[in-house]
Amino acid sequence: MKKFNIRKVLDGLKEQASSSVSSGQSGAPENNLMHETLQSENFQLCKTVRHGFPYQPSSMAHDPVQKILAIGTQSGALRLFGRPGVECYCQHESGAAVISLQFLINEGALVSALADDSVHLWNLRQRRPAILHSLKFNRERITFVHLPFQSKWLYIGTEKGNIHIVNVESFTLSGYVIMWNKAIELSSKAHPGPVVHISDNPMDEGKLIIGYEAGIVVLWDLKSKKADYRYTYDEAIHSVAWHHEGKQFICSHSDGTLTIWNIKGQGKPFQTITPHGKQPKDGKKPEPCKPILKVEYKTTRLGDPFMILSGGLSYDTVGRRPCLTVMHGKSTAVLEMDYPIVDFLTLCETPYSNDFQEPYAVVVLLEKDLVVIDLAQNGYPIFENPYPLTIHESPVTCCEYFADCPVDLIPALYSVGSRQKRQGYSKKEWPISGGNWGLGTQSYPEIIITGHADGTVKFWDASAIMLQVLYKLKTAKVFEKSRNNKEDKQNTEIVEEDPFAIQIMAWCPESRMLCVAGVSANLIIYRFSKQEITTEVVQLLEVRLQYEVNDMESPPEGGGGGDRDLPTPGAASPSPQTTGPPTHPSTSSNSSDGVRDNVPCLKVRSTPLKQSSGYQVELVVQLVWVSGEPPQQITSLALNSSYGLIVFGNSNGLAVVDYLQKTVLLNLGTVELYGSNDPYQRQARSPRKARQPAGGLCDINEGSASEDRCKSPTSDHRDNSFSRSRSSSVTSIDKEAREAITSFHFCETFARKGDSAITPCLYVGTSLGTVLAVALNLPPAGEQRLLQPVIVLPSGTLARLKGSILRMAFLDNTGTFLPPAFETWYEPNAAGADSEERDKARKRRPVSVSPSTSQELQESQYAVVCSEKQAKVIALPSQNCIFKHSITETSFVLRADVVQMNIGNCVACFCANGHIMTLSLPGLRPLLDVNYLPLTDMRIARTFCFTNLGQAMYLTSPTEIQRITYSQETCENLQEMLGELFTPVETPEAPNRGFFKGLFGGGATSLDREELFGETQAGKASRGLAQHIPGPQGLEGMKGAASGVVADLARARIALDERGQKLGELDERTAAMLASADSFGKHAHDMMLKCKDKKWYQF
């Protein structure tokens, strides 16, 4: 029986309906000329991987055998790290903060305790970890969790001071409870406070040390269920740590002191240390210091022990950065950190607490960074961090994502980026080296570019679901550093903070040309070179981009636009509204009455600029103040390497710049683009009150403080969601009579209706939904291109849509995507034979994939236009709309891209209501519509990008990039591409007890916890204390949840090890019994000889 597919039936119906609607609209006969290859079943939406530093971390754990690290966050996220490239992200459904993490060492499992008093068991033996069991406490708040090595009993300390015990296998509570009043008895009249520490004596599992916040420590005997010793100190306790021999322990206190106690010495501590306290000469107590939040005490076989602590600085060190202190023998090293310390862990050679620890590194989790310190090298250098955790080094302000880039691009960027690396790192391998890489089949190069608030641009290799920084560009070097002169700032700057922040980026991967638009209404054009150069004078253009509606009379109702004719385009020299030759210094100045005029926002440096290999400045373009009016921020930008042109626009108009000849070709207000055919009635504008221009840049910072300061060019931010008028990048036309330029597209197409030949063109989209064409007349390539002027001529309106224009693209008559023409990369600073190659490259015709002009087809091309509300496909050169689709009525589109999939093209849209949609091309049939995000905030709105082959990304937090796929094929292959966290590793052997310790006692003594905590002896736990919640994988044990061949092999190996161990034990037992039998036989024979000749009465 044939399988019935309802999706295909619906697709067919939609296609018929779409065809009938569009034919009704345009009457064009070409509706069914093209076969669409993409169908609904080619699309599926799923998250792939999350990169970056875990946002707002709260806890950390390390498995010393598997060598993997886990970090929990305040939003309930869990990030797991193995070797570079092995990362995993999980999320607790409740979203409560993770307060504690404990690995089941070498078992492939992790216990997490949350602030909502729930405890969860995670199975790490699968590529996507899942929760096996959960336990929710109802009456008590969890404050501390401890799981001894190779134990299945988990100790949970609470705010009330009690300790409960959980069986990790079944996730049930034991009836054994240590009540706070029994633990302290009469040693204190008051409540001892929450439990801040639990750990068992390294040499005696039957003895448990319990630290209470108020300053009491109790050594509890688990078998006799009573306290052996109590230790009281008059300062609050923050942490406790054992010496590995189990005879001493150390406490850290709130007054910056450390107390060392002998377990049998009650009353006073054996030693009190104030690591950062000034010792008075008269023998009094040192001055109190800040609390020592954590201390670890680690021993070495051959040298002095390490005492590592966080906090404890003296109060007079105001403004000093947070520190980690390493005390080793007589030396004390104070290591300053860039951010506050959340937690730290010492990595040791052994997982056994009763052996010499041999520490070799310290992992320090900071609020915004992860640092690993090498303890084995002098000076304690840090390891070079191989994870992509520096995304947020400066707040991200914009992103671009490129899939299927030229293959030589990543090696080129890596080679120039590798020279930027810092020196002085530890020479050792990165110590967190667990897990295995996935076996991904996805082999095309992917690059993510991030723009930042401090003006840096970072290039990342994002191939095969990994992320690695390739190259970092500092754009602020082009400008002079602003002196802290308030008058100077008032003169020019239009933003109070981050004047160098990147707002928009345009990049041509084939030619490697880069253009960035900054928040201070500036543009920088970069070329890529492998050679260092020194630029004596940075080339500069200053542009007056002015809105002139207030100079015109208001047009009659229903009438056209302005009274001025279009300026003569194509002038090689700058137009009257443009100042600034390509040399310094600029002629800008304030006019005599103090009104700022011709002043740029930033000052370009006048001294020579040394430019290392990589991206080098070609040209700087700055918008200037006009009659006391600040320049409006740039809202749209496009670059074409084949034409040698840059175009940018804002709420005033647009300017076209020839970066080869360093001239402004066109500088028009938006109204002037229409000529005499302006369809809108525009009112004279009132003077602007605020200095801040209409389109502000949000630097996507963490707090809500920045939300008031920064508004997106595309929206207002209220209650973490969106609401706005139909115009995109500025306020509505009724208020300000402004129409902003929102998008550009360079192409080789038909400039006017009915044209017979294609020519280079620029298509312009506005915030009122208009698409206008600008014809470009380019001189021949080579020498003439640098000498003859480029003619630029606006040539009328192509289409009108509802909402602001977001994206334009072109298809040929078969429906194949037509990318803009480009120039292939050449070395710009070549000399000798290389320069000849460069000249040849320049003289070659640029690569263009447009159809040839000899085609005599009725409709040679199709323009795809997408706005905030709808999408249209327009046949060219007839300019008939052949397909139209309303994307959303109640919301609006934030990002739209025309993307190439493996077997066709589609339009991908992301809406403000969180929906992700794809539409077929050219038919605009809906193929995918998923309500992906319930709430969309400003950060996601500004950073969401689609790219080819079904990939997309956005900034999910100020520090993390979330990548997603909308391709069914990638979703199916994702499991193989993900890395494995758990790998079968043999547990190291337990330390040898030694002959004398075995003979005379001493050494570690074990405890039968099963007997002590099991139901038989301890009874059942109180029914209402906690609720057991089975995970989505059912009640199977963790080992049973392991899947795949690797896990089967691991289980087989474990079984063989266990069997070998049991056989070894049996062999030893047999040998002992044999020796015992021999001894018994010998004694019996001696007795027989002794008694042989005795009479019965002699006994």
mmCIF file of C-alpha atoms in Angstrom, residues 513-655:
data_model
loop_
_atom_site.group_PDB
_atom_site.id
_atom_site.type_symbol
_atom_site.label_atom_id
_atom_site.label_comp_id
_atom_site.label_asym_id
_atom_site.label_seq_id
_atom_site.Cartn_x
_atom_site.Cartn_y
_atom_site.Cartn_z
ATOM 1 C CA MET A 513 37.029 43.183 0.785
ATOM 2 C CA LEU A 514 35.496 44.328 4.083
ATOM 3 C CA CYS A 515 33.510 47.432 4.959
ATOM 4 C CA VAL A 516 32.348 48.299 8.479
ATOM 5 C CA ALA A 517 29.931 51.039 9.513
ATOM 6 C CA GLY A 518 30.436 52.475 12.983
ATOM 7 C CA VAL A 519 27.970 53.988 15.400
ATOM 8 C CA SER A 520 29.590 57.420 14.944
ATOM 9 C CA ALA A 521 28.332 57.653 11.319
ATOM 10 C CA ASN A 522 31.632 56.464 9.865
ATOM 11 C CA LEU A 523 32.693 53.828 7.324
ATOM 12 C CA ILE A 524 36.036 52.048 6.991
ATOM 13 C CA ILE A 525 36.925 50.052 3.863
ATOM 14 C CA TYR A 526 39.584 47.332 4.245
ATOM 15 C CA ARG A 527 41.631 45.248 1.824
ATOM 16 C CA PHE A 528 43.230 41.916 2.791
ATOM 17 C CA SER A 529 47.010 41.642 2.396
ATOM 18 C CA LYS A 530 49.590 39.116 3.556
ATOM 19 C CA GLN A 531 52.282 41.806 3.753
ATOM 20 C CA GLU A 532 52.922 44.522 6.318
ATOM 21 C CA ILE A 533 52.750 48.148 5.188
ATOM 22 C CA THR A 534 52.983 51.621 6.718
ATOM 23 C CA THR A 535 50.312 54.060 5.561
ATOM 24 C CA GLU A 536 51.640 57.606 5.737
ATOM 25 C CA VAL A 537 48.229 59.273 5.359
ATOM 26 C CA VAL A 538 44.901 57.495 5.887
ATOM 27 C CA GLN A 539 42.658 58.345 2.912
ATOM 28 C CA LEU A 540 39.543 60.206 4.051
ATOM 29 C CA LEU A 541 36.256 61.353 2.525
ATOM 30 C CA GLU A 542 33.793 63.563 4.384
ATOM 31 C CA VAL A 543 30.142 63.516 3.279
ATOM 32 C CA ARG A 544 27.291 65.949 4.026
ATOM 33 C CA LEU A 545 24.224 63.737 3.904
ATOM 34 C CA GLN A 546 21.395 66.197 4.519
ATOM 35 C CA TYR A 547 17.623 65.955 4.613
ATOM 36 C CA GLU A 548 16.162 68.899 2.726
ATOM 37 C CA VAL A 549 12.362 68.497 2.972
ATOM 38 C CA ASN A 550 12.069 71.567 5.170
ATOM 39 C CA ASP A 551 13.432 73.698 2.301
ATOM 40 C CA MET A 552 10.533 72.730 0.050
ATOM 41 C CA GLU A 553 6.962 73.810 -0.002
ATOM 42 C CA SER A 554 4.515 71.170 1.066
ATOM 43 C CA PRO A 555 3.258 69.510 -2.128
ATOM 44 C CA PRO A 556 -0.450 69.649 -2.954
ATOM 45 C CA GLU A 557 -2.599 66.735 -1.855
ATOM 46 C CA GLY A 558 -2.034 63.677 -3.973
ATOM 47 C CA GLY A 559 0.751 65.542 -5.762
ATOM 48 C CA GLY A 560 4.349 64.639 -6.397
ATOM 49 C CA GLY A 561 7.547 65.397 -4.596
ATOM 50 C CA GLY A 562 9.989 68.259 -4.478
ATOM 51 C CA ASP A 563 10.568 71.260 -6.656
ATOM 52 C CA ARG A 564 14.214 70.533 -7.381
ATOM 53 C CA ASP A 565 15.429 68.471 -10.244
ATOM 54 C CA LEU A 566 17.784 65.538 -9.814
ATOM 55 C CA PRO A 567 21.388 66.661 -9.596
ATOM 56 C CA THR A 568 23.540 65.700 -12.504
ATOM 57 C CA PRO A 569 24.892 62.299 -11.524
ATOM 58 C CA GLY A 570 28.220 60.827 -12.409
ATOM 59 C CA ALA A 571 30.443 63.740 -11.547
ATOM 60 C CA ALA A 572 33.881 62.368 -10.853
ATOM 61 C CA SER A 573 34.606 65.047 -8.299
ATOM 62 C CA PRO A 574 32.592 65.195 -5.077
ATOM 63 C CA SER A 575 29.168 66.790 -5.387
ATOM 64 C CA PRO A 576 28.495 70.135 -3.659
ATOM 65 C CA GLN A 577 27.284 68.304 -0.556
ATOM 66 C CA THR A 578 30.583 66.481 -0.190
ATOM 67 C CA THR A 579 33.724 67.856 1.367
ATOM 68 C CA GLY A 580 37.109 66.510 2.157
ATOM 69 C CA PRO A 581 39.758 65.530 -0.374
ATOM 70 C CA PRO A 582 41.583 62.267 0.344
ATOM 71 C CA THR A 583 44.222 64.048 2.415
ATOM 72 C CA HIS A 584 44.550 65.532 5.906
ATOM 73 C CA PRO A 585 43.852 67.715 7.679
ATOM 74 C CA SER A 586 40.173 68.195 6.981
ATOM 75 C CA THR A 587 38.773 71.665 6.473
ATOM 76 C CA SER A 588 35.919 71.048 8.883
ATOM 77 C CA SER A 589 35.269 73.720 11.495
ATOM 78 C CA ASN A 590 32.635 75.316 13.637
ATOM 79 C CA SER A 591 30.986 78.366 12.180
ATOM 80 C CA SER A 592 31.417 81.757 13.851
ATOM 81 C CA ASP A 593 28.135 81.601 15.752
ATOM 82 C CA GLY A 594 29.121 78.338 17.400
ATOM 83 C CA VAL A 595 26.889 76.087 15.269
ATOM 84 C CA ARG A 596 28.744 72.901 14.433
ATOM 85 C CA ASP A 597 29.163 72.433 10.693
ATOM 86 C CA ASN A 598 31.314 70.142 8.549
ATOM 87 C CA VAL A 599 32.621 68.461 11.708
ATOM 88 C CA PRO A 600 33.008 64.643 11.703
ATOM 89 C CA CYS A 601 32.166 62.727 14.887
ATOM 90 C CA LEU A 602 35.616 61.152 15.202
ATOM 91 C CA LYS A 603 39.041 62.446 14.250
ATOM 92 C CA VAL A 604 41.054 60.266 11.878
ATOM 93 C CA ARG A 605 44.663 59.909 12.974
ATOM 94 C CA SER A 606 47.141 62.152 11.174
ATOM 95 C CA THR A 607 50.305 60.202 12.045
ATOM 96 C CA PRO A 608 51.563 57.268 9.917
ATOM 97 C CA LEU A 609 49.711 54.007 10.594
ATOM 98 C CA LYS A 610 51.645 50.745 10.694
ATOM 99 C CA GLN A 611 49.406 47.990 9.336
ATOM 100 C CA SER A 612 50.344 44.363 9.934
ATOM 101 C CA SER A 613 49.330 41.544 7.577
ATOM 102 C CA GLY A 614 45.595 40.963 7.426
ATOM 103 C CA TYR A 615 43.012 43.680 6.916
ATOM 104 C CA GLN A 616 44.470 47.090 6.010
ATOM 105 C CA VAL A 617 42.640 50.410 5.731
ATOM 106 C CA GLU A 618 41.886 51.484 2.159
ATOM 107 C CA LEU A 619 39.561 54.431 2.815
ATOM 108 C CA VAL A 620 37.639 56.128 5.647
ATOM 109 C CA VAL A 621 34.298 57.819 4.933
ATOM 110 C CA GLN A 622 32.731 60.071 7.572
ATOM 111 C CA LEU A 623 29.397 61.823 7.712
ATOM 112 C CA VAL A 624 29.675 65.346 9.107
ATOM 113 C CA TRP A 625 27.500 67.682 11.153
ATOM 114 C CA VAL A 626 25.326 69.950 9.015
ATOM 115 C CA SER A 627 24.310 73.375 10.421
ATOM 116 C CA GLY A 628 24.285 72.155 14.010
ATOM 117 C CA GLU A 629 22.489 68.912 13.091
ATOM 118 C CA PRO A 630 24.361 65.685 13.960
ATOM 119 C CA PRO A 631 24.795 63.089 11.202
ATOM 120 C CA GLN A 632 22.267 60.260 11.302
ATOM 121 C CA GLN A 633 23.628 56.771 11.951
ATOM 122 C CA ILE A 634 24.058 54.452 8.977
ATOM 123 C CA THR A 635 21.144 52.019 8.595
ATOM 124 C CA SER A 636 22.200 50.071 5.492
ATOM 125 C CA LEU A 637 25.401 49.175 3.694
ATOM 126 C CA ALA A 638 26.525 47.203 0.623
ATOM 127 C CA LEU A 639 29.837 46.531 -1.088
ATOM 128 C CA ASN A 640 30.679 45.226 -4.566
ATOM 129 C CA SER A 641 34.272 44.272 -5.320
ATOM 130 C CA SER A 642 33.622 43.857 -9.061
ATOM 131 C CA TYR A 643 32.403 47.454 -9.428
ATOM 132 C CA GLY A 644 34.730 48.932 -6.785
ATOM 133 C CA LEU A 645 31.758 50.612 -5.100
ATOM 134 C CA ILE A 646 30.395 51.067 -1.582
ATOM 135 C CA VAL A 647 26.876 52.356 -0.924
ATOM 136 C CA PHE A 648 25.442 53.384 2.425
ATOM 137 C CA GLY A 649 22.223 54.972 3.577
ATOM 138 C CA ASN A 650 20.492 56.417 6.627
ATOM 139 C CA SER A 651 17.295 58.285 7.447
ATOM 140 C CA ASN A 652 18.456 61.245 5.310
ATOM 141 C CA GLY A 653 19.380 59.492 2.074
ATOM 142 C CA LEU A 654 22.195 57.545 0.450
ATOM 143 C CA ALA A 655 25.713 58.003 -0.887
#
